[in-house]
């Protein structure tokens, strides 16, 4: 069977232990790497031992020093079966020579070329299931191995691995870099990079109380002058020190280096000792906004937290993927909140995680946090908002439930107990439960194993100016999927008064209906909000009296975090088709000129664009556009506001521009290098070009070519590709759809970036014919593209549509594909949800004229 089945993994775990890999690879050739691995392990039992390998070829081999003559016959392109007859009890060694591809996409070793100086750069990306594409190994997270790497490259290249570089030998124009043996690593965490990298090194203390050690940042030579290398290294080191103290375990690997990887398909990857970050989101080509800076910091803290949760203690199998991802995101916020209290980190956590988590978890395609996984080659499907956004939200709820000190003690005990090993969610809840003196088994059953989430409705009865009754009623967002019964929830409820101190009440929800007795008899509040502080995980729908007050006064709520959540609850009413999106848009138009919080302003601008552009029909859109454009221009020009707020207004204007006078405004900005006092550089210049192209600008080719002459960098070339994909032309769309799959030299990240241009909702008549083909390719994408590609593919495809005709195409396709793999069906249902809501909202409020 292809891949690594959970049965194979379980059998092998009892059969094999104390694994080491001595891996020699030559990456001097352009499209293929040749290597030799020496796998050593202790063996129990009597059967054959199976190695995983799906590279290009295996050649000679030996087992315990005896030549392995039939190695070709032992390899079925997925597995290499070492016959029991060649093995012995106890220690064994297996040696294999092999080759593996090097390519821009679809290989374990990614090769990129710098457009500005033509230099090649290579790096690996093995997560979750590509270690066995790189070399023959036991590719499962719970067979950790010490790895010794020897990497041969052209002379003058540098190389980076998990272990420290110990020696470099130059022979006949090539150099072999030898790396120290590592601590035990899971195979998906093995990494190296090679190329003419420039290195920047600083001496940093990375263990609390430890001596300073050199920490390096590897960069492409062409980007050295733009990168804030000292700042980035210092941020990594600061996180390593603080987390070492919090976890009670110092950084557990021998050295720490980071690399900025070009065209990297993720935000970052946490390889022990060799963290890779996405170059493009770490180097700014124009002045960054606060949101961008906070995002970069959160990514660094996330990857550093993984050095403990993921690297030092690893999930036993990818069914517990949430364990590392949930912790990394939760700890990143905890770190930001402690090191930088001014940053209001839990507001950022709320804005970055909750809408995304709810956006998937309230759909018919959602899964439990713990996700059964039959085979490693389906592990990509386990990635998504449930592990990245719901899981950290669960940890925030758990910390609130048991208290910060008990939570920390439990986590420390868990890490000590499973040092350099593997663990499951049950082990974590046992440790935290013991520290808190509380049995968390029922909590785990509801939050780890049950799919879906609660919607909590507030019901308020007021009599003679006093609260007569306040009920919180919860129901599953997807009753058919989640089944009956309440989720255990602990929240902080706020009774807000316009001219008096608020009342804050902790409330535990145990059943479908919870009466808040402590509220009875108190004066009628301006509004009630049942999730202050965002400890609870639920879509909270306010009662009608609260909605009435908030519609008029939400902008006056002084606390930024609370105000962000209240705007979120009103938006949830829009998404439930209980509040007209035009009413929400009018509220935003009134509130935005006074909104001083950059993140809240950015969020409201996004919802304003969605209300006008997606949730409204053409007539309503046409009637609102003049007001909206005037607001956006005024916001961008307002020098009393932060740069990030002004920039968000400008970006929204560019994204909405469609009237002739607006498009000519974009051309003026492009010609003049500035807009309303804001400098216009790449990538904003490319946003202008892309928008003009998508609106059918004449001579699109020359518009793009002119910009490309100004910006001939790798990034400029990618942006030119994205702009070209925006052309409203059926011939161009047909050619691009084919090229996405046929052109092996096309980087996967470029394809991802171009999806939204191709599926511009304003061109949905042109892109709708590709809906069926896009769905038909899902099994191929699952096998051949990296972790996040399939979600981006589906999201862009379905978000490019807003009409019932498209929903019918998707539903007809689903009905006709009854044998579609369940994980793929779930992904389609997740992406379909927003299209269905869009159709429902548009039909529900069609013809409703905006009230001024
Ligand atoms: Zn992660």
PDB file of C-alpha atoms and ligand atoms in Angstrom, residues 268 270 302-303 306 324-325 328-329 388, ligand 1:
ATOM      1  CA  UNK A 268       7.417  29.348   8.512  1.00  0.00           C
ATOM      2  CA  UNK A 270       9.910  24.900  12.747  1.00  0.00           C
ATOM      3  CA  UNK A 302       4.868  30.386  16.766  1.00  0.00           C
ATOM      4  CA  UNK A 303       7.918  28.682  15.213  1.00  0.00           C
ATOM      5  CA  UNK A 306       7.346  24.677  18.237  1.00  0.00           C
ATOM      6  CA  UNK A 324       1.747  21.189  18.198  1.00  0.00           C
ATOM      7  CA  UNK A 325      -0.133  23.781  16.109  1.00  0.00           C
ATOM      8  CA  UNK A 328       2.456  27.152  19.024  1.00  0.00           C
ATOM      9  CA  UNK A 329      -0.247  29.736  18.254  1.00  0.00           C
ATOM     10  CA  UNK A 388      -4.470  26.312  13.513  1.00  0.00           C
TER      11      UNK A 388
HETATM   12 ZN1  LIG B   1       3.116  25.546  13.173  1.00  0.00          ZN
END
